[in-house]
Coordinates of C-alpha atoms and ligand atoms in Angstrom, one line a residue:
Chain A
M1 CA -63.4 -9.7 -20.3
S2 CA -60.0 -9.9 -19.2
E3 CA -58.0 -8.3 -17.4
T4 CA -53.7 -7.5 -18.5
R5 CA -52.5 -9.3 -14.6
L6 CA -50.4 -6.9 -12.8
Y7 CA -49.2 -9.7 -9.6
P8 CA -48.5 -13.5 -10.6
G9 CA -51.5 -15.2 -8.6
M10 CA -51.8 -18.3 -6.7
S11 CA -52.1 -21.0 -9.7
R12 CA -50.1 -21.5 -13.0
D13 CA -52.7 -20.6 -14.9
E14 CA -52.7 -16.7 -13.0
K15 CA -49.5 -16.3 -14.0
T16 CA -49.1 -12.6 -16.1
S17 CA -48.4 -12.1 -19.8
F18 CA -45.2 -9.6 -19.1
A19 CA -42.1 -11.4 -21.3
P20 CA -38.5 -11.6 -19.5
Y21 CA -36.7 -9.3 -21.1
S22 CA -39.6 -7.2 -22.6
A23 CA -38.6 -3.0 -22.4
F24 CA -35.4 -4.3 -24.0
D25 CA -33.8 -6.8 -25.3
I26 CA -31.0 -7.4 -22.1
P27 CA -28.5 -9.8 -23.1
A28 CA -28.6 -13.0 -20.9
D29 CA -26.1 -13.1 -17.7
L30 CA -24.9 -16.4 -18.9
R31 CA -22.9 -16.8 -15.9
E32 CA -21.9 -20.5 -14.4
L33 CA -22.3 -21.1 -11.1
S34 CA -19.8 -22.3 -10.3
G35 CA -16.6 -21.2 -7.9
R36 CA -13.0 -22.9 -6.9
Y37 CA -14.2 -22.5 -3.1
D38 CA -17.1 -22.9 -1.1
V39 CA -17.8 -20.6 1.9
E40 CA -15.4 -22.3 4.3
A41 CA -12.6 -21.9 2.3
M42 CA -13.2 -18.3 1.2
A43 CA -13.6 -17.8 4.7
R44 CA -9.7 -19.5 5.4
R45 CA -8.5 -17.9 2.3
C46 CA -10.0 -13.6 4.3
R47 CA -8.4 -14.8 7.7
N48 CA -5.4 -15.3 5.8
F49 CA -4.7 -12.2 4.0
R50 CA -6.1 -10.4 7.2
Y51 CA -3.6 -12.0 8.6
A52 CA -0.5 -11.0 6.0
E53 CA -2.1 -7.0 5.6
E54 CA -2.7 -6.5 8.6
W55 CA 1.0 -6.7 9.7
L56 CA 1.8 -6.1 6.9
M57 CA -0.3 -2.1 8.6
M58 CA 2.3 -2.9 12.0
M59 CA 6.2 -2.9 10.2
L60 CA 5.5 -0.2 7.9
G61 CA 4.0 1.8 11.0
G62 CA 7.2 0.4 13.0
W63 CA 9.4 2.0 10.2
V64 CA 8.3 4.8 9.4
A65 CA 10.3 6.7 12.3
T66 CA 13.8 4.8 10.9
I67 CA 14.1 5.8 7.5
P68 CA 15.5 8.9 7.3
E69 CA 14.4 10.0 4.6
L70 CA 11.0 12.4 5.1
P71 CA 9.7 11.9 1.1
V72 CA 9.1 8.2 2.6
K73 CA 8.3 9.0 6.3
T74 CA 5.2 11.0 4.1
G75 CA 4.3 9.0 1.1
L76 CA 4.2 5.1 3.8
G77 CA 1.7 7.2 5.6
K78 CA -1.2 6.5 3.5
V79 CA 0.1 3.0 2.5
I80 CA -0.6 2.1 6.5
W81 CA -3.2 4.0 6.4
E82 CA -4.9 1.5 3.1
T83 CA -4.2 -1.6 4.3
A84 CA -5.2 -1.0 7.2
Q85 CA -8.9 -0.2 5.2
A86 CA -8.1 -3.9 3.8
A87 CA -7.4 -5.8 6.6
D88 CA -10.9 -3.9 8.5
A89 CA -13.2 -4.8 5.0
L90 CA -11.7 -8.4 5.0
G91 CA -12.3 -8.3 8.6
R92 CA -16.0 -7.3 7.7
R93 CA -16.4 -9.8 5.5
L94 CA -15.8 -12.5 8.2
P95 CA -18.6 -12.7 10.0
E96 CA -20.4 -12.3 6.5
L97 CA -19.2 -15.7 6.3
R98 CA -20.8 -18.0 8.1
C99 CA -17.4 -17.2 10.5
G100 CA -19.8 -15.5 13.9
R101 CA -20.5 -11.7 14.5
V102 CA -17.6 -11.4 16.5
V103 CA -14.6 -12.5 14.3
V104 CA -13.8 -9.2 12.0
D105 CA -10.2 -9.1 13.6
A106 CA -9.9 -12.9 13.0
S107 CA -6.3 -12.7 12.4
E108 CA -4.9 -16.0 10.6
S109 CA -1.8 -17.5 9.5
A110 CA -1.5 -20.1 6.6
N111 CA 1.2 -22.2 8.3
A112 CA 3.9 -21.4 10.6
G113 CA 6.1 -20.9 7.5
F114 CA 4.0 -17.7 6.3
A115 CA 4.3 -16.4 10.1
A116 CA 7.7 -16.5 10.4
F117 CA 8.3 -15.2 6.5
I118 CA 5.7 -12.1 7.5
Q119 CA 8.9 -11.5 9.8
S120 CA 11.7 -11.7 8.2
V121 CA 10.4 -9.4 6.4
S122 CA 9.8 -7.1 9.6
E123 CA 13.5 -7.5 10.7
P124 CA 15.2 -4.7 9.3
E125 CA 15.8 -2.5 11.9
R126 CA 19.1 0.4 11.4
P127 CA 18.4 3.7 9.0
D128 CA 21.0 3.0 6.8
L129 CA 18.8 -0.1 5.7
T130 CA 15.5 1.8 4.0
I131 CA 16.3 -0.1 0.9
E132 CA 16.2 -3.9 3.3
K133 CA 12.8 -2.0 4.5
L134 CA 11.3 -1.2 2.3
A135 CA 11.4 -4.3 -0.9
G136 CA 10.1 -7.2 1.2
P137 CA 6.9 -5.0 0.5
F138 CA 6.9 -3.3 -2.4
D139 CA 9.2 -6.3 -4.1
V140 CA 7.8 -8.6 -2.7
L141 CA 4.5 -9.0 -0.4
M142 CA 2.9 -6.9 -1.9
P143 CA 3.3 -8.4 -5.7
H144 CA 2.5 -11.0 -4.1
L145 CA -0.6 -10.2 -2.4
V146 CA -1.9 -8.9 -5.2
D147 CA -1.8 -12.2 -7.9
V148 CA -3.2 -14.6 -5.0
Y149 CA -6.3 -11.6 -4.9
E150 CA -6.9 -12.1 -8.7
E151 CA -6.0 -15.3 -9.1
T152 CA -9.0 -15.1 -5.7
M153 CA -11.3 -13.1 -7.6
R154 CA -11.1 -14.7 -11.0
E155 CA -11.8 -18.8 -9.6
T156 CA -14.4 -17.7 -7.0
D157 CA -17.9 -17.8 -7.5
Q158 CA -18.5 -15.2 -9.3
I159 CA -22.3 -14.2 -8.1
C160 CA -21.9 -16.7 -5.3
D161 CA -18.7 -14.8 -3.8
A162 CA -19.8 -10.9 -5.5
P163 CA -19.5 -9.1 -2.2
T164 CA -15.6 -11.3 -2.3
I165 CA -14.3 -9.9 -5.4
E166 CA -15.9 -6.5 -4.8
L167 CA -13.8 -5.5 -1.7
L168 CA -10.2 -7.6 -3.4
D169 CA -10.7 -4.9 -6.3
D170 CA -10.9 -2.4 -4.3
I171 CA -7.9 -3.7 -2.3
V172 CA -5.7 -4.3 -5.5
R173 CA -6.2 -1.6 -7.7
K174 CA -4.9 0.7 -3.9
R175 CA -1.8 -1.8 -4.4
R176 CA -1.1 -1.4 -7.6
R177 CA -1.0 2.5 -7.0
H178 CA 1.7 1.4 -3.5
I179 CA 3.5 -1.1 -5.6
R180 CA 3.8 1.2 -8.6
W181 CA 5.2 4.1 -5.7
G182 CA 7.5 1.5 -3.5
R183 CA 9.4 0.5 -7.2
E184 CA 9.7 4.1 -8.2
V185 CA 11.1 5.4 -4.4
L186 CA 13.2 2.2 -4.8
D187 CA 15.2 2.7 -8.3
R188 CA 15.6 6.0 -6.7
L189 CA 17.8 4.8 -4.0
C190 CA 19.6 2.1 -4.8
E191 CA 21.2 4.5 -7.5
T192 CA 24.7 2.8 -7.7
D193 CA 25.6 -1.7 -9.0
A194 CA 26.2 -1.9 -5.2
L195 CA 23.0 -0.8 -4.2
R196 CA 21.2 -2.7 -6.8
E197 CA 22.6 -5.4 -5.8
R198 CA 21.0 -4.6 -2.3
R199 CA 18.4 -4.6 -3.5
R200 CA 18.7 -8.0 -5.7
V201 CA 20.0 -9.9 -3.1
R202 CA 16.8 -9.2 -0.6
V203 CA 14.3 -9.8 -2.8
E204 CA 16.2 -12.9 -4.0
G205 CA 16.5 -14.2 -0.2
L206 CA 12.5 -13.3 0.7
N207 CA 11.3 -15.3 -2.8
A208 CA 12.6 -18.2 -1.6
E209 CA 11.1 -17.9 1.4
L210 CA 7.4 -16.9 0.3
V211 CA 8.0 -20.0 -1.6
R212 CA 9.2 -22.3 1.4
S213 CA 6.1 -21.4 2.7
G214 CA 3.5 -21.4 0.0
G215 CA 2.7 -18.0 0.3
V216 CA -0.5 -16.4 1.4
T217 CA -2.8 -19.6 1.5
G218 CA 0.0 -21.3 2.2
T219 CA -1.2 -24.0 -0.6
L220 CA -0.3 -22.7 -4.1
S221 CA 2.4 -24.1 -4.7
E222 CA 0.3 -28.0 -4.1
E223 CA -2.2 -25.4 -6.3
R224 CA 0.0 -24.3 -9.7
G225 CA 3.3 -26.5 -8.8
V226 CA 5.0 -23.3 -8.9
L227 CA 4.3 -19.6 -7.4
N228 CA 4.1 -16.2 -9.3
Chain B
M1 CA 12.4 -4.8 14.0
K2 CA 12.3 -4.4 17.3
R3 CA 9.3 -3.5 19.9
F4 CA 9.9 0.1 21.4
I5 CA 12.1 3.0 20.1
Q6 CA 14.5 5.9 22.8
H7 CA 13.7 9.3 20.6
E8 CA 17.1 9.5 19.9
E9 CA 16.9 6.2 17.8
L10 CA 14.4 8.9 14.9
A11 CA 15.8 8.9 12.1
R12 CA 16.2 12.4 9.7
D13 CA 17.8 13.1 6.1
S14 CA 21.3 15.3 5.7
R15 CA 19.6 18.4 6.0
F16 CA 18.4 18.0 9.4
V17 CA 20.4 19.3 12.7
R18 CA 19.1 17.9 16.6
Q19 CA 19.4 19.7 19.7
D20 CA 19.2 18.6 23.2
N21 CA 15.9 17.7 24.1
R22 CA 17.4 19.6 27.6
Q23 CA 17.0 22.7 25.6
S24 CA 13.0 21.8 25.7
T25 CA 12.5 20.9 29.1
L26 CA 14.4 23.1 31.3
L27 CA 11.4 25.5 30.9
A28 CA 9.0 23.4 32.3
A29 CA 11.7 23.3 35.9
L30 CA 12.4 26.9 35.9
P31 CA 11.2 29.2 39.3
D32 CA 9.4 32.1 39.1
D33 CA 12.6 33.6 40.3
V34 CA 15.1 36.3 37.9
D35 CA 18.2 34.8 39.2
K36 CA 17.8 31.1 38.9
V37 CA 16.1 31.6 35.4
V38 CA 19.4 33.5 34.6
D39 CA 21.6 30.5 36.3
A40 CA 19.8 28.0 34.4
F41 CA 19.9 29.6 31.3
E42 CA 23.7 30.2 31.8
Q43 CA 24.7 27.3 32.9
F44 CA 23.2 25.7 29.5
S45 CA 25.0 28.2 27.2
D46 CA 27.0 26.4 25.4
M47 CA 24.6 23.8 24.7
I48 CA 23.0 26.2 23.3
E49 CA 24.8 28.2 21.0
A50 CA 26.3 24.5 19.8
S51 CA 22.9 23.0 19.2
V52 CA 22.2 26.6 16.4
K53 CA 25.3 27.2 15.6
G54 CA 25.3 27.5 11.5
T55 CA 20.8 27.6 11.8
A56 CA 18.7 30.4 11.1
A57 CA 18.5 30.4 14.8
E58 CA 23.0 32.0 15.5
P59 CA 21.3 35.4 14.9
L60 CA 19.0 35.2 17.6
F61 CA 21.7 34.0 19.5
E62 CA 24.6 36.3 18.9
A63 CA 21.6 39.0 19.3
Y64 CA 20.0 37.4 22.0
G65 CA 21.9 35.2 23.7
P66 CA 21.2 31.6 25.6
A67 CA 17.9 33.2 26.1
F68 CA 16.8 33.9 22.8
A69 CA 13.5 31.1 23.1
L70 CA 12.3 33.4 26.3
T71 CA 12.2 36.6 23.5
V72 CA 10.5 33.3 21.0
L73 CA 8.3 31.3 22.9
N74 CA 7.1 34.0 25.6
E75 CA 5.7 36.9 23.8
P76 CA 2.8 36.8 21.2
L77 CA 3.7 36.7 17.8
D78 CA 3.7 40.1 16.2
P79 CA 3.9 40.4 12.6
D80 CA 5.8 44.1 13.1
A81 CA 8.3 42.7 15.8
P82 CA 11.9 42.9 16.2
A83 CA 12.9 40.0 14.3
G84 CA 9.0 39.1 13.9
T85 CA 10.2 36.9 10.9
T86 CA 12.6 34.6 11.8
R87 CA 10.6 33.5 15.1
L88 CA 7.6 32.8 13.0
L89 CA 9.8 30.8 11.4
L90 CA 11.2 29.6 13.3
R91 CA 7.7 28.3 15.4
M92 CA 6.5 26.9 11.6
H93 CA 9.5 25.7 12.2
G94 CA 9.0 23.6 15.8
I95 CA 5.2 22.7 14.3
F96 CA 7.1 21.1 11.4
V97 CA 9.2 18.8 13.5
G98 CA 6.6 18.3 16.1
E99 CA 4.4 17.0 13.1
V100 CA 7.3 14.8 11.7
Q101 CA 7.2 12.9 15.6
A102 CA 3.5 12.8 15.7
L103 CA 3.3 11.1 12.6
E104 CA 6.1 8.1 14.1
G105 CA 4.4 8.5 18.1
S106 CA 1.3 7.2 16.4
A107 CA 2.5 4.9 13.3
R108 CA 4.6 3.3 16.0
S109 CA 2.1 2.7 18.3
L110 CA 0.7 0.2 15.3
W111 CA 3.8 -2.1 16.2
D112 CA 5.2 -1.4 19.5
F113 CA 1.2 -3.0 20.8
P114 CA 0.2 -6.0 18.0
D115 CA -2.2 -7.1 20.4
A116 CA -4.3 -4.1 21.2
P117 CA -7.7 -4.1 20.0
W118 CA -8.7 -4.1 16.3
E119 CA -10.6 -0.1 17.2
F120 CA -7.2 1.5 17.9
K121 CA -5.0 -0.1 15.1
M122 CA -7.5 2.1 13.1
N123 CA -7.3 4.6 14.8
M124 CA -3.7 5.0 14.9
A125 CA -3.7 3.6 11.3
R126 CA -5.5 7.2 10.8
Q127 CA -3.9 9.0 12.4
A128 CA -0.3 8.1 11.3
W129 CA -1.8 9.6 7.5
D130 CA -3.6 12.5 8.7
E131 CA -0.1 13.3 10.8
A132 CA 2.1 12.7 7.4
R133 CA -0.3 14.3 5.2
H134 CA 0.2 17.7 8.0
V135 CA 4.3 16.9 7.6
Q136 CA 3.7 18.0 4.2
I137 CA 2.0 20.8 5.0
F138 CA 3.7 22.4 7.3
E139 CA 6.6 21.6 4.8
K140 CA 5.0 23.6 2.0
L141 CA 4.1 26.6 4.4
L142 CA 7.3 27.3 6.7
T143 CA 8.8 27.7 1.9
H144 CA 5.4 29.7 1.1
L145 CA 6.7 32.0 4.3
G146 CA 10.9 32.2 2.7
G147 CA 10.9 28.8 5.2
E148 CA 12.6 25.8 4.5
V149 CA 14.1 22.3 6.0
G150 CA 16.6 22.1 8.8
M151 CA 17.3 26.1 8.9
F152 CA 17.0 24.9 13.2
P153 CA 18.4 22.6 14.9
E154 CA 14.9 20.1 16.4
S155 CA 14.4 19.0 19.5
T156 CA 12.9 15.5 19.7
F157 CA 11.9 15.9 23.4
L158 CA 7.6 15.6 22.4
F159 CA 8.5 12.2 21.2
E160 CA 10.4 12.0 24.2
C161 CA 7.5 12.9 25.6
A162 CA 4.5 11.3 24.7
C163 CA 5.8 8.2 23.7
S164 CA 5.0 5.2 26.6
K165 CA 5.7 1.8 26.2
D166 CA 2.4 1.4 28.4
P167 CA -0.4 1.7 25.5
A168 CA -3.2 3.9 27.9
M169 CA -0.9 6.5 28.7
R170 CA 0.9 6.2 25.0
V171 CA -2.1 8.2 23.9
A172 CA -2.9 10.5 27.0
G173 CA 1.0 11.4 26.1
V174 CA 0.3 11.4 22.6
N175 CA -3.7 12.7 21.9
R176 CA -3.8 14.6 25.0
G177 CA -1.1 15.7 25.5
L178 CA 0.8 17.1 21.9
E179 CA -2.6 16.6 20.1
G180 CA -4.0 19.2 22.7
L181 CA -0.9 21.0 22.1
A182 CA -1.2 21.7 18.9
C183 CA -4.8 22.2 19.2
D184 CA -4.1 25.3 21.1
V185 CA -0.6 26.3 19.1
F186 CA -2.6 26.3 15.5
R187 CA -5.7 28.0 16.8
D188 CA -3.5 30.5 17.9
M189 CA -1.0 30.2 14.2
I190 CA -4.8 30.5 13.0
R191 CA -5.9 33.9 14.4
Y192 CA -1.8 35.6 13.8
A193 CA -3.2 34.3 9.8
E194 CA -6.3 36.4 10.1
K195 CA -4.1 39.2 11.4
T196 CA -1.9 38.8 8.3
G197 CA -4.8 38.4 6.2
D198 CA -2.3 35.2 5.3
E199 CA -4.9 33.0 3.4
K200 CA -3.4 30.1 2.6
M201 CA -1.7 29.4 5.4
R202 CA -5.1 30.6 7.3
Q203 CA -7.4 27.8 5.3
A204 CA -4.4 24.4 5.0
I205 CA -4.2 24.8 9.6
D206 CA -7.7 25.5 10.2
Y207 CA -8.2 21.9 8.0
V208 CA -5.3 20.9 9.9
L209 CA -6.8 22.4 13.2
A210 CA -9.8 19.9 12.4
D211 CA -7.6 16.2 12.1
E212 CA -6.4 17.4 15.8
L213 CA -9.8 17.4 17.1
T214 CA -10.4 13.9 15.6
H215 CA -7.3 12.7 17.0
V216 CA -8.0 14.0 20.6
R217 CA -11.1 12.2 20.5
F218 CA -8.7 9.3 19.8
G219 CA -7.2 9.0 23.3
S220 CA -10.3 10.3 25.0
E221 CA -12.2 7.1 24.1
W222 CA -8.9 5.3 23.8
V223 CA -7.6 5.6 27.7
Y224 CA -10.9 5.1 29.1
E225 CA -11.2 1.6 27.4
F226 CA -7.6 0.6 28.0
T227 CA -8.5 1.2 31.6
K228 CA -12.2 0.5 32.5
D229 CA -12.9 -1.0 35.6
D230 CA -9.2 -0.1 37.4
P231 CA -9.8 3.6 38.3
E232 CA -5.8 3.2 39.6
Y233 CA -4.7 2.9 35.6
L234 CA -7.2 5.6 35.2
E235 CA -6.0 8.0 37.8
R236 CA -1.9 7.5 37.1
T237 CA -2.9 7.9 33.3
R238 CA -4.1 11.2 34.3
E239 CA -0.9 11.7 36.1
Y240 CA 1.1 11.5 33.5
R241 CA -1.3 13.5 31.5
R242 CA -0.3 15.9 33.1
T243 CA 3.5 15.8 33.9
V244 CA 3.5 15.8 29.8
D245 CA 1.5 18.9 30.2
K246 CA 3.6 21.3 32.2
Q247 CA 5.7 19.9 30.7
F248 CA 4.7 21.3 26.9
S249 CA 2.7 24.1 28.4
F250 CA 6.7 26.2 28.4
G251 CA 7.1 27.7 32.0
G252 CA 3.6 29.3 31.0
A253 CA 4.1 30.5 27.2
R254 CA 0.9 28.4 26.1
S255 CA -1.1 28.3 29.4
D256 CA -4.4 30.7 30.5
R257 CA -1.7 33.4 31.6
E258 CA -2.9 36.9 30.3
D259 CA 0.5 37.3 29.6
A260 CA 0.8 34.2 27.5
A261 CA 1.8 33.4 24.3
I262 CA -0.3 31.1 22.8
P263 CA -3.6 30.8 25.1
I264 CA -5.4 27.5 25.8
A265 CA -8.1 26.6 23.0
W266 CA -11.0 26.1 25.2
E267 CA -13.8 25.6 22.4
D268 CA -11.2 23.5 20.0
R269 CA -10.3 20.8 23.7
L270 CA -14.1 21.1 24.7
E271 CA -15.1 20.0 21.1
A272 CA -13.1 17.1 21.2
G273 CA -14.0 15.8 24.4
F274 CA -12.0 17.4 27.6
T275 CA -13.7 18.0 30.2
E276 CA -14.1 21.8 31.8
E277 CA -12.8 20.2 35.2
E278 CA -9.6 19.0 32.9
L279 CA -9.2 22.4 31.0
E280 CA -9.6 24.1 35.0
D281 CA -6.5 21.3 35.9
L282 CA -4.5 22.2 32.6
A283 CA -5.1 26.2 32.9
S284 CA -3.7 25.2 36.5
I285 CA -0.8 23.4 35.9
S286 CA 0.3 25.2 32.7
S287 CA 0.2 28.7 34.7
S288 CA 2.5 28.1 37.4
G289 CA 5.7 28.9 35.4
P290 CA 7.8 32.6 35.8
S291 CA 5.9 34.7 35.0
R292 CA 6.8 37.2 32.2
K293 CA 7.7 40.5 34.2
T294 CA 10.3 38.3 35.2
L295 CA 11.9 36.5 32.6
V296 CA 11.4 39.4 30.3
E297 CA 13.9 40.4 32.9
A298 CA 16.0 37.3 33.2
A299 CA 15.5 38.2 29.1
R300 CA 17.5 41.2 29.7
I301 CA 20.3 40.5 32.0
L302 CA 21.2 37.3 29.6
R303 CA 21.5 39.7 27.0
E304 CA 23.5 42.3 28.5
R305 CA 26.3 39.7 30.3
H306 CA 26.1 38.2 26.6
L307 CA 26.4 41.2 24.7
A308 CA 29.6 42.4 27.5
K309 CA 31.3 39.3 27.2
R310 CA 31.0 39.0 23.2
A311 CA 31.8 43.0 23.5
P312 CA 34.1 44.4 21.1
S313 CA 34.1 41.9 18.7
K314 CA 31.0 41.3 18.0
Q315 CA 28.2 44.0 16.6
P316 CA 24.7 41.7 16.5
E317 CA 22.7 45.0 16.3
T318 CA 23.7 44.6 12.5
T319 CA 21.3 41.3 12.3
E320 CA 17.9 41.6 11.4
A321 CA 17.3 40.1 15.2
G322 CA 19.2 42.7 17.3
R323 CA 17.2 45.7 14.7
Ligands
LIG401 FE1 -0.6 17.3 13.3
LIG402 FE1 -2.7 15.6 15.5

């Protein structure tokens, strides 16, 4: 008399009798194993992303003291902390991508052009330049990062690289909130045509520099022909 | 954007009034000598008067003269004392601007020290968010108590004293000096709120104090990390914090003396990583200023002279502060 086997044995004829989806009608996972980036390419992207997040956090920290509007000072506090957490999460992903155990703080600019762009964003100093200060991160850099992160999430391997997708998804969700807040502040600050023009000029100049640099990964213009 | 800014560069909106920092540091240097205290305050009288003009401190100046701060800083807060509300608001406003400067100091560390270890940046970023919430909390508490932002002049001496260009000294000054003072003040405010039955204030400041303990802990850890393997550097950092602590003791107003307006919060500070030895040291540094008796006598003389100068055109007795 044969008993129902609960565990597979060593040979082919010792297979268990359980069907793959016996208890419920569970839909099969139809995702293909395919992604645009291999481990090395994704590690490079994470280092590039971390560079942008780290500098963004640092420059916002620098501005808190020289921005006179109190609600902007206090509002930036949370953006700074969440941006630091984003950089931290990207850094923690690096050892998982075969970059060694000690590289969690390895930020790297894709090229000299993007590093120069970051310095341009962080340039404004005087207290009467809140519009120029905020327009850089909230109108140019952050929206660019959201676009690139979303594209990365779409195009990387959905199963193999799921941890990267998860962390970027978390960053994007908070980043959208930052952008909404920053733009609301900018809309309030730019209450005349002259002030709106200052914002427009600043955004135009930085966007042009961003496009020239190839963006946070330095490769976007080649890959897509156009930048977001 | 350059690295390192001066305290004069701290940007404020139109509600704020700036005060000369020499007023705040005046008390730290005074000896236990009535005549010298009187001389010092008379010397700064015009400057003090100009800085309170148009603010809620003007009635206090009118009633007490240039030493009105002595009656605020050196007396424990008492809801039933003359001008009790004004004095409470003056202290709350001082805490509020202190939080603004703590926000600016911690956030600024992110930009000023780009090569600092990543964990240091994480701690400073977290502190920046905490201080931003503290600013909001104290702005709300100020309103809750009937005050408003800008009702008193702001001294930026906390930032001036604590924001060194050296990372170990920055954390020693901001995270151990300034934040340590915050622990003392907040413990005192919690006691005050318990006494007046103000549950909103008690609970809010209880949370703030918990955050401040964490910030002191950041400071304790980073001072040792930055100065490890260099005992001479550690000693210089300690010396720097002692100077800051002396400044922040306001001539003994914050000390372990029996007559202190703000006692040292020993238990909280121990929990935050200060050692018994450091606290003994703080107690001796902070208590060396003029005694309360000296200050009360000096304040009496200064008030008399001030009122004699004002008479007969002014009637300070009609103000709340004069009652
Ligand atoms: Fe605080
Ligand atoms: Fe703090």
